[in-house]
Structure formats: structure tokens, C-alpha cells
mmCIF file of C-alpha atoms and ligand atoms in Angstrom:
data_model
loop_
_atom_site.group_PDB
_atom_site.id
_atom_site.type_symbol
_atom_site.label_atom_id
_atom_site.label_comp_id
_atom_site.label_asym_id
_atom_site.label_seq_id
_atom_site.Cartn_x
_atom_site.Cartn_y
_atom_site.Cartn_z
ATOM 1 C CA MET L 1 136.176 178.385 122.778
ATOM 2 C CA SER L 2 139.470 178.879 124.563
ATOM 3 C CA THR L 3 140.401 177.529 127.996
ATOM 4 C CA GLN L 4 140.973 181.075 129.181
ATOM 5 C CA ALA L 5 137.421 182.050 128.265
ATOM 6 C CA ASP L 6 135.765 179.050 129.927
ATOM 7 C CA PRO L 7 134.425 179.206 133.483
ATOM 8 C CA VAL L 8 136.240 176.046 134.489
ATOM 9 C CA PRO L 9 138.745 175.509 137.290
ATOM 10 C CA LYS L 10 142.286 176.218 136.100
ATOM 11 C CA GLN L 11 144.153 173.023 135.367
ATOM 12 C CA GLY L 12 146.123 171.790 138.311
ATOM 13 C CA SER L 13 144.234 173.904 140.825
ATOM 14 C CA LYS L 14 142.479 172.152 143.670
ATOM 15 C CA ALA L 15 139.510 173.189 145.733
ATOM 16 C CA PRO L 16 140.681 174.357 149.161
ATOM 17 C CA ALA L 17 140.287 171.770 151.870
ATOM 18 C CA ALA L 18 137.118 172.281 153.878
ATOM 19 C CA SER L 19 137.954 173.802 157.227
ATOM 20 C CA CYS L 20 135.935 172.220 160.021
ATOM 21 C CA LEU L 21 137.005 174.723 162.618
ATOM 22 C CA TYR L 22 137.287 178.423 161.921
ATOM 23 C CA VAL L 23 140.376 179.689 163.684
ATOM 24 C CA PRO L 24 140.347 183.494 163.827
ATOM 25 C CA PRO L 25 143.580 185.154 162.750
ATOM 26 C CA PRO L 26 145.737 186.990 165.357
ATOM 27 C CA VAL L 27 143.876 190.069 166.547
ATOM 28 C CA GLU L 28 146.711 192.542 166.050
ATOM 29 C CA GLY L 29 147.434 191.576 162.456
ATOM 30 C CA TYR L 30 143.739 191.353 161.738
ATOM 31 C CA ALA L 31 142.938 194.789 163.147
ATOM 32 C CA ALA L 32 145.784 196.331 161.135
ATOM 33 C CA ALA L 33 144.628 194.573 157.960
ATOM 34 C CA LEU L 34 141.044 195.705 158.501
ATOM 35 C CA ALA L 35 142.194 199.293 159.100
ATOM 36 C CA ARG L 36 144.289 199.176 155.911
ATOM 37 C CA GLY L 37 141.325 197.779 153.969
ATOM 38 C CA ARG L 38 139.051 200.515 155.294
ATOM 39 C CA ASP L 39 141.607 203.196 154.357
ATOM 40 C CA LEU L 40 141.954 201.797 150.860
ATOM 41 C CA VAL L 41 138.174 201.837 150.342
ATOM 42 C CA ARG L 42 137.771 205.308 151.895
ATOM 43 C CA ASP L 43 140.496 206.869 149.746
ATOM 44 C CA ALA L 44 139.799 205.141 146.423
ATOM 45 C CA PRO L 45 138.099 207.423 143.877
ATOM 46 C CA SER L 46 136.784 204.335 142.066
ATOM 47 C CA ALA L 47 136.359 200.632 142.709
ATOM 48 C CA VAL L 48 135.530 197.332 141.033
ATOM 49 C CA VAL L 49 133.978 194.577 143.134
ATOM 50 C CA LEU L 50 134.081 190.907 142.121
ATOM 51 C CA THR L 51 131.704 188.688 144.069
ATOM 52 C CA GLY L 52 131.214 184.933 144.281
ATOM 53 C CA ALA L 53 128.872 182.509 145.997
ATOM 54 C CA GLY L 54 130.250 183.398 149.464
ATOM 55 C CA ILE L 55 128.487 186.771 149.509
ATOM 56 C CA SER L 56 125.116 185.004 149.287
ATOM 57 C CA ALA L 57 125.985 182.248 151.763
ATOM 58 C CA GLU L 58 124.547 184.199 154.670
ATOM 59 C CA SER L 59 121.332 184.657 152.704
ATOM 60 C CA GLY L 60 120.982 180.878 152.670
ATOM 61 C CA VAL L 61 122.127 180.259 149.096
ATOM 62 C CA PRO L 62 124.528 177.303 148.970
ATOM 63 C CA THR L 63 128.066 177.843 147.663
ATOM 64 C CA PHE L 64 129.671 175.404 145.221
ATOM 65 C CA ARG L 65 132.877 174.273 146.901
ATOM 66 C CA GLY L 66 132.402 174.846 150.640
ATOM 67 C CA PRO L 67 131.757 172.047 153.154
ATOM 68 C CA ASP L 68 128.038 172.084 152.177
ATOM 69 C CA GLY L 69 128.742 173.224 148.624
ATOM 70 C CA LEU L 70 126.643 172.052 145.675
ATOM 71 C CA TRP L 71 129.607 170.390 143.959
ATOM 72 C CA ARG L 72 130.050 168.151 147.015
ATOM 73 C CA SER L 73 126.635 166.531 146.409
ATOM 74 C CA PHE L 74 126.248 166.892 142.642
ATOM 75 C CA ARG L 75 128.551 166.315 139.675
ATOM 76 C CA PRO L 76 128.824 169.455 137.497
ATOM 77 C CA GLU L 77 129.258 167.272 134.400
ATOM 78 C CA ASP L 78 125.775 165.766 135.020
ATOM 79 C CA LEU L 79 124.005 169.091 135.564
ATOM 80 C CA ALA L 80 125.947 172.093 134.322
ATOM 81 C CA THR L 81 127.294 171.340 130.864
ATOM 82 C CA PRO L 82 125.744 171.603 127.379
ATOM 83 C CA ALA L 83 126.250 167.833 127.033
ATOM 84 C CA ALA L 84 124.290 167.154 130.236
ATOM 85 C CA PHE L 85 121.401 169.291 128.963
ATOM 86 C CA ALA L 86 121.417 167.579 125.546
ATOM 87 C CA ASN L 87 121.420 164.192 127.278
ATOM 88 C CA ASP L 88 118.719 164.839 129.902
ATOM 89 C CA PRO L 89 117.066 168.289 129.807
ATOM 90 C CA LEU L 90 114.463 167.238 132.384
ATOM 91 C CA LEU L 91 117.097 166.276 134.981
ATOM 92 C CA VAL L 92 119.002 169.530 134.430
ATOM 93 C CA TRP L 93 115.792 171.549 134.705
ATOM 94 C CA GLN L 94 114.749 169.712 137.883
ATOM 95 C CA TRP L 95 118.062 170.724 139.455
ATOM 96 C CA TYR L 96 117.705 174.357 138.381
ATOM 97 C CA ASP L 97 114.077 174.393 139.531
ATOM 98 C CA TRP L 98 115.235 173.122 142.953
ATOM 99 C CA ARG L 99 117.883 175.874 143.099
ATOM 100 C CA ARG L 100 115.322 178.511 142.087
ATOM 101 C CA GLU L 101 113.063 177.314 144.916
ATOM 102 C CA ARG L 102 115.896 177.854 147.379
ATOM 103 C CA ILE L 103 116.932 181.212 145.962
ATOM 104 C CA VAL L 104 113.436 182.694 145.701
ATOM 105 C CA VAL L 105 113.101 182.777 149.499
ATOM 106 C CA ALA L 106 116.576 184.288 150.016
ATOM 107 C CA LYS L 107 116.901 187.939 150.984
ATOM 108 C CA PRO L 108 119.933 190.158 150.345
ATOM 109 C CA ASN L 109 122.186 190.402 153.415
ATOM 110 C CA ALA L 110 124.321 193.172 154.923
ATOM 111 C CA GLY L 111 127.124 192.363 152.461
ATOM 112 C CA HIS L 112 124.921 192.973 149.409
ATOM 113 C CA ARG L 113 123.575 196.152 151.025
ATOM 114 C CA ALA L 114 127.074 197.480 151.801
ATOM 115 C CA LEU L 115 127.908 197.236 148.097
ATOM 116 C CA VAL L 116 124.812 199.286 147.258
ATOM 117 C CA GLU L 117 126.048 201.944 149.691
ATOM 118 C CA LEU L 118 129.513 201.860 148.124
ATOM 119 C CA GLU L 119 127.990 202.284 144.658
ATOM 120 C CA GLN L 120 126.008 205.286 145.885
ATOM 121 C CA ALA L 121 129.058 206.806 147.601
ATOM 122 C CA LEU L 122 131.269 206.464 144.514
ATOM 123 C CA GLY L 123 128.644 207.152 141.876
ATOM 124 C CA PRO L 124 127.765 204.851 138.980
ATOM 125 C CA ARG L 125 130.642 205.975 136.749
ATOM 126 C CA CYS L 126 133.263 205.112 139.360
ATOM 127 C CA PHE L 127 131.863 201.787 140.529
ATOM 128 C CA THR L 128 131.529 198.438 138.790
ATOM 129 C CA LEU L 129 130.029 195.318 140.319
ATOM 130 C CA VAL L 130 131.002 192.067 138.633
ATOM 131 C CA THR L 131 129.431 188.876 139.916
ATOM 132 C CA GLN L 132 129.773 185.180 139.229
ATOM 133 C CA ASN L 133 126.459 184.649 141.027
ATOM 134 C CA VAL L 134 123.275 183.839 139.161
ATOM 135 C CA ASP L 135 120.956 184.412 142.145
ATOM 136 C CA GLY L 136 119.946 188.028 141.399
ATOM 137 C CA LEU L 137 120.476 189.115 145.028
ATOM 138 C CA HIS L 138 122.651 192.117 144.087
ATOM 139 C CA ARG L 139 119.818 193.428 141.901
ATOM 140 C CA LEU L 140 117.297 192.746 144.664
ATOM 141 C CA ALA L 141 119.486 194.630 147.169
ATOM 142 C CA GLY L 142 119.424 197.673 144.876
ATOM 143 C CA SER L 143 122.709 197.519 142.979
ATOM 144 C CA ALA L 144 121.998 199.534 139.854
ATOM 145 C CA ALA L 145 124.361 197.954 137.343
ATOM 146 C CA VAL L 146 125.702 194.431 137.657
ATOM 147 C CA ILE L 147 127.891 192.534 135.202
ATOM 148 C CA HIS L 148 126.718 188.908 135.388
ATOM 149 C CA LEU L 149 129.682 186.830 134.241
ATOM 150 C CA HIS L 150 127.847 183.513 134.625
ATOM 151 C CA GLY L 151 124.334 184.571 133.619
ATOM 152 C CA ASP L 152 121.141 184.858 135.643
ATOM 153 C CA ILE L 153 119.002 181.984 136.942
ATOM 154 C CA TRP L 154 115.852 184.143 136.609
ATOM 155 C CA PHE L 155 116.179 184.316 132.823
ATOM 156 C CA VAL L 156 115.582 181.581 130.253
ATOM 157 C CA ARG L 157 116.813 181.337 126.681
ATOM 158 C CA CYS L 158 115.488 179.359 123.722
ATOM 159 C CA THR L 159 117.925 176.764 122.385
ATOM 160 C CA VAL L 160 116.425 177.213 118.908
ATOM 161 C CA CYS L 161 115.514 180.889 118.318
ATOM 162 C CA GLU L 162 117.763 182.347 121.115
ATOM 163 C CA GLU L 163 114.881 184.487 122.465
ATOM 164 C CA ARG L 164 115.667 185.404 126.098
ATOM 165 C CA HIS L 165 113.215 186.530 128.734
ATOM 166 C CA GLU L 166 112.739 186.775 132.481
ATOM 167 C CA GLU L 167 110.901 183.792 134.006
ATOM 168 C CA ARG L 168 110.152 183.984 137.707
ATOM 169 C CA SER L 169 107.622 181.141 138.162
ATOM 170 C CA VAL L 170 108.559 178.882 141.060
ATOM 171 C CA PRO L 171 108.132 175.997 140.649
ATOM 172 C CA LEU L 172 108.406 176.222 136.894
ATOM 173 C CA ARG L 173 105.911 173.950 135.098
ATOM 174 C CA PRO L 174 105.846 172.052 132.844
ATOM 175 C CA LEU L 175 109.430 170.869 132.863
ATOM 176 C CA PRO L 176 111.342 171.122 130.653
ATOM 177 C CA PRO L 177 109.812 174.454 129.566
ATOM 178 C CA ARG L 178 109.368 175.283 125.894
ATOM 179 C CA CYS L 179 109.548 178.490 123.888
ATOM 180 C CA ALA L 180 106.609 179.834 121.833
ATOM 181 C CA CYS L 181 108.572 178.647 118.768
ATOM 182 C CA GLY L 182 108.513 175.078 120.135
ATOM 183 C CA GLY L 183 112.219 174.941 121.004
ATOM 184 C CA LEU L 184 113.507 173.834 124.412
ATOM 185 C CA LEU L 185 114.158 176.639 126.863
ATOM 186 C CA ARG L 186 117.322 176.497 128.975
ATOM 187 C CA PRO L 187 118.377 178.485 132.036
ATOM 188 C CA ASP L 188 120.268 181.585 130.859
ATOM 189 C CA VAL L 189 123.362 180.669 132.825
ATOM 190 C CA VAL L 190 126.902 179.807 131.773
ATOM 191 C CA TRP L 191 127.722 176.110 131.926
ATOM 192 C CA PHE L 192 131.115 174.484 132.006
ATOM 193 C CA ASN L 193 132.769 174.488 128.568
ATOM 194 C CA GLU L 194 130.721 177.494 127.460
ATOM 195 C CA PRO L 195 131.911 181.025 126.740
ATOM 196 C CA LEU L 196 130.810 183.920 128.926
ATOM 197 C CA PRO L 197 127.973 186.225 127.751
ATOM 198 C CA ALA L 198 129.135 188.433 124.902
ATOM 199 C CA GLY L 199 130.939 191.510 126.136
ATOM 200 C CA ALA L 200 130.664 190.735 129.874
ATOM 201 C CA LEU L 201 134.290 189.765 130.381
ATOM 202 C CA GLU L 202 135.567 192.567 128.161
ATOM 203 C CA GLN L 203 133.509 195.093 130.143
ATOM 204 C CA ALA L 204 134.789 193.700 133.450
ATOM 205 C CA MET L 205 138.409 193.710 132.278
ATOM 206 C CA ALA L 206 138.151 197.284 131.038
ATOM 207 C CA ALA L 207 136.668 198.356 134.381
ATOM 208 C CA VAL L 208 139.473 196.635 136.299
ATOM 209 C CA ARG L 209 142.174 198.281 134.186
ATOM 210 C CA ALA L 210 140.626 201.718 134.791
ATOM 211 C CA THR L 211 139.943 201.434 138.510
ATOM 212 C CA ASP L 212 141.772 202.436 141.684
ATOM 213 C CA LEU L 213 140.796 199.467 143.835
ATOM 214 C CA VAL L 214 139.478 195.925 143.434
ATOM 215 C CA LEU L 215 137.486 194.093 146.139
ATOM 216 C CA VAL L 216 137.217 190.309 145.796
ATOM 217 C CA ILE L 217 134.394 188.977 147.962
ATOM 218 C CA GLY L 218 133.434 185.382 148.723
ATOM 219 C CA THR L 219 134.923 183.589 145.749
ATOM 220 C CA SER L 220 137.226 180.574 145.768
ATOM 221 C CA SER L 221 139.190 182.249 142.932
ATOM 222 C CA LEU L 222 139.407 178.893 141.160
ATOM 223 C CA VAL L 223 137.156 179.509 138.191
ATOM 224 C CA TYR L 224 138.517 181.281 135.132
ATOM 225 C CA PRO L 225 138.280 183.734 133.520
ATOM 226 C CA ALA L 226 136.696 185.486 136.566
ATOM 227 C CA ALA L 227 139.689 184.567 138.721
ATOM 228 C CA ALA L 228 141.985 186.392 136.299
ATOM 229 C CA LEU L 229 140.410 189.797 137.034
ATOM 230 C CA PRO L 230 142.226 190.457 140.365
ATOM 231 C CA LYS L 231 145.473 189.270 138.785
ATOM 232 C CA ILE L 232 145.098 191.873 136.039
ATOM 233 C CA ALA L 233 144.709 194.485 138.788
ATOM 234 C CA LEU L 234 147.752 193.305 140.741
ATOM 235 C CA GLU L 235 149.891 193.280 137.597
ATOM 236 C CA ALA L 236 148.862 196.913 137.057
ATOM 237 C CA HIS L 237 149.722 197.721 140.725
ATOM 238 C CA ILE L 238 146.082 198.329 141.576
ATOM 239 C CA PRO L 239 145.420 197.301 145.202
ATOM 240 C CA VAL L 240 143.266 194.232 145.779
ATOM 241 C CA VAL L 241 141.327 193.590 149.005
ATOM 242 C CA VAL L 242 140.083 190.011 149.524
ATOM 243 C CA VAL L 243 137.328 188.959 151.933
ATOM 244 C CA ASN L 244 136.768 185.245 152.447
ATOM 245 C CA LEU L 245 136.009 182.754 155.207
ATOM 246 C CA GLU L 246 139.207 180.947 154.332
ATOM 247 C CA PRO L 247 142.430 181.605 152.410
ATOM 248 C CA THR L 248 142.200 181.324 148.620
ATOM 249 C CA PRO L 249 144.896 181.131 145.914
ATOM 250 C CA LEU L 250 144.810 184.950 145.834
ATOM 251 C CA TRP L 251 145.507 185.296 149.563
ATOM 252 C CA HIS L 252 149.240 185.942 149.577
ATOM 253 C CA SER L 253 149.391 188.191 146.544
ATOM 254 C CA ALA L 254 146.457 190.384 147.684
ATOM 255 C CA THR L 255 147.215 193.819 149.124
ATOM 256 C CA VAL L 256 144.918 193.051 152.050
ATOM 257 C CA ALA L 257 143.358 189.663 152.849
ATOM 258 C CA LEU L 258 140.618 189.551 155.485
ATOM 259 C CA GLN L 259 139.360 186.259 156.869
ATOM 260 C CA GLY L 260 135.713 186.494 157.852
ATOM 261 C CA ALA L 261 132.131 186.670 156.684
ATOM 262 C CA ALA L 262 131.243 189.102 153.924
ATOM 263 C CA ALA L 263 128.067 190.255 155.696
ATOM 264 C CA GLU L 264 130.145 191.213 158.706
ATOM 265 C CA LEU L 265 133.231 192.667 157.027
ATOM 266 C CA LEU L 266 131.794 194.541 154.045
ATOM 267 C CA PRO L 267 129.775 197.031 156.144
ATOM 268 C CA GLN L 268 132.950 197.762 158.135
ATOM 269 C CA LEU L 269 135.032 198.174 154.982
ATOM 270 C CA VAL L 270 132.693 200.683 153.326
ATOM 271 C CA GLU L 271 131.632 202.624 156.438
ATOM 272 C CA GLY L 272 134.347 205.300 156.212
ATOM 273 C CA LYS L 273 133.692 205.882 152.516
ATOM 274 C CA VAL L 274 129.949 206.221 153.067
ATOM 275 C CA HIS L 275 130.446 208.713 155.934
ATOM 276 C CA ARG L 276 132.794 210.774 153.786
ATOM 277 C CA ALA L 277 130.301 210.829 150.899
ATOM 278 C CA VAL L 278 127.430 211.854 153.201
ATOM 279 C CA LYS L 279 129.538 214.633 154.719
ATOM 280 C CA ALA L 280 130.591 215.902 151.306
ATOM 281 C CA ALA L 281 126.945 215.963 150.184
ATOM 282 C CA GLN L 282 125.947 217.943 153.311
ATOM 283 C CA GLU L 283 128.693 220.517 152.706
ATOM 284 C CA ARG L 284 127.601 221.136 149.118
HETATM 285 P P1 OAD U 301 132.759 178.718 145.421
HETATM 286 O O1 OAD U 301 131.734 177.860 146.056
HETATM 287 O O2 OAD U 301 133.797 178.082 144.589
HETATM 288 O O3 OAD U 301 133.502 179.559 146.530
HETATM 289 C C1 OAD U 301 132.797 180.259 147.518
HETATM 290 C C2 OAD U 301 133.815 180.975 148.385
HETATM 291 O O4 OAD U 301 133.110 181.756 149.314
HETATM 292 C C3 OAD U 301 134.729 180.039 149.166
HETATM 293 O O5 OAD U 301 136.076 180.453 148.975
HETATM 294 C C4 OAD U 301 134.282 180.220 150.608
HETATM 295 O O6 OAD U 301 135.358 180.131 151.527
HETATM 296 C C5 OAD U 301 133.728 181.619 150.572
HETATM 297 N N1 OAD U 301 132.680 181.898 151.560
HETATM 298 C C6 OAD U 301 131.685 181.085 151.995
HETATM 299 N N2 OAD U 301 130.875 181.728 152.840
HETATM 300 C C7 OAD U 301 131.359 182.989 152.966
HETATM 301 C C8 OAD U 301 130.959 184.151 153.685
HETATM 302 N N3 OAD U 301 129.890 184.140 154.468
HETATM 303 N N4 OAD U 301 131.709 185.271 153.559
HETATM 304 C C9 OAD U 301 132.801 185.292 152.757
HETATM 305 N N5 OAD U 301 133.220 184.235 152.059
HETATM 306 C C10 OAD U 301 132.516 183.102 152.142
HETATM 307 O O7 OAD U 301 131.962 179.842 144.608
HETATM 308 P P2 OAD U 301 132.497 180.793 143.451
HETATM 309 O O8 OAD U 301 133.904 181.183 143.670
HETATM 310 O O9 OAD U 301 131.489 181.853 143.291
HETATM 311 O O10 OAD U 301 130.035 178.603 138.033
HETATM 312 O O11 OAD U 301 132.426 179.790 142.241
HETATM 313 C C11 OAD U 301 132.675 180.265 140.966
HETATM 314 C C12 OAD U 301 131.857 179.495 139.976
HETATM 315 O O12 OAD U 301 132.037 178.082 140.147
HETATM 316 C C13 OAD U 301 130.365 179.667 140.134
HETATM 317 O O13 OAD U 301 129.887 180.837 139.522
HETATM 318 C C14 OAD U 301 129.836 178.454 139.449
HETATM 319 C C15 OAD U 301 130.763 177.414 140.024
HETATM 320 O O14 OAD U 301 130.936 176.278 139.253
HETATM 321 C C16 OAD U 301 129.178 178.048 137.195
HETATM 322 O O15 OAD U 301 128.218 177.392 137.572
HETATM 323 C C17 OAD U 301 129.473 178.327 135.782
#
């Protein structure tokens, strides 16, 4: 297990300070940046999108590091590590059950839907959606293929026989749940100090290296290896468009950085591309 392959904050990096007051950026610079972002999306023959908790914030799913983020009220080492689960599986399951109860009532928002439209405009071979989210909202919105870097909260996995299956009962009872083989079931998510699901990172990296554009939506860009994906793109001179409520460590190196809500900005970013695809289909 290497540091690079673990979904843990990079050493020395700090969570951005919570901003109490959202100060909109200057209109002129903002309008120009938005126009540049729209042009990049419209003209790109292919795209990779990396999403984080911010894209689901407007669906009512809490983020991890924002002002109301989960890691402000809970300690990840108590709830999201293999050691925590070994120590107290019931406590860990109670926390995941509580999160599942919140997520099950959440609906995809305009940001999730815009990415479905972008996928349809580009076609499945020219579009890759990579998410750090475990909430399943991209799938629910209609995204056909999603690379889940940090697993999926709607799946469970046996700690003994490794059998994995979908489990949608909310609330889940009894806790902690057990496999038919008698082993303890765990949420099929990636915890701190664990490697990513086999092949997921490799698939995401290959997609980034082969793409024309990378969109980075609603992630603090603090957790590796996911945060390395846009850097791979920038090193290869592939443009990177960032959308976030507040500046992230990627802000100044990004080709375009847009401060605002994903549900508001994503539909604007993909609009031109979708119109072009519809027009092309009509002309055929
Ligand atoms: P974070 O909570 O670290 O960051 C969420 C980001 O979304 C922040 O930068 C916010 O500013 C931004 N944001 C919030 N609302 C937004 C909105 N409406 N529109 C756009 N941006 C918005 O979440 P992630 O970066 O996804 O891992 O966190 C990465 C990983 O850290 C998670 O997958 C999880 C966590 O520990 C594991 O549990 C393994």
C-alpha cells in the first residue's frame, strides 16, 4: 500500500478555511472565464470529468470538509478506517446507516443531469466520468458508465469470503449485517489507508491521458490519488476546467477556474456542446 495509492490528504496539505461569506468574483473576469470554459467544452472532441462531494451538495448530501462537512463533526479515524471497523463494526455501521438514510432521499440535481447530457453529446467512447462520491447519484441521474474511485455506499462486501452485492435496505437491520457465510459485511467503500478498487485508478489515468479536456467539479482536490488526475492532464498540456464554491489547490494552475455552484455552472458549461450535438444529429 503506497501513500500515492491511498485516498488520504497529501502530507502538508490543509483543508481550505471555511468561507463564511461568498464573495462573487469580478463580473468581467468571471464572464470571460465562463465563456472560455464553455468554448473549451463545446470544442473538445472528448472529455473526462472528475467529481467530488460538492456536486451532490445541492442534492442535500453533506460534503466532508465544508463548513457543515462530515469531517467537522466526526473523526475519520473513528469511522472510516479498517482499524475503526475492526475495533467497533457496530459504530461504523451505524454511521454508514445514518449516511444511507440521508442519501436515499436525495435526488440528482442539475449538475448531475448536465453531465448526462455531456455524455450523450460526446458519446460513451469519448466521455469518462470519474467520481470520488459513493452516493450513486450519477447513476441515478442516468450516467451510463461511472468509475467509482472510492466505492459505492449501496454495495456491501463480505470481510471473509469477499462476496459483493447491492444492498439497498434503509435502515439496514440487523446491524452489523452478516454474509450468508457468517462473515461480517462491510460497506463497499474505500477507507483511509486502503487501496482503491482494482483497476479503477488505472482506468481513470488512462482516460485522462487520452482525453482533450478535464473538468474537475466540486472536489477539494486534497485527497490522493484522485487529486493527481488533473495534474496528469496539466502536465500533458490538456486543459483543465475547475468548478468549485471556493478556490482549491488546483485553482491557479487550472486553465479555467470558475467559482460557483456546480448545479448552476455545469448546465451553462455544457449547453453549447449539447446544442451542437443536437444540430449535428438533425443534419444527418
Ligand atoms: P470535500 O468535502 O473534501 O470537498 C468538497 C468540495 O466541494 C469543496 O472544495 C467545496 O468548496 C466544494 N463544494 C461544496 N458545495 C459545492 C457546490 N454546490 N458546487 C461546487 N462545489 C461545491 O469532498 P471531496 O473532495 O469529494 O473519501 O473529498 C474527497 C474524499 O475525501 C471523499 O471521497 C472522502 C473524503 O474523505 C473517503 O471517504 C475515502
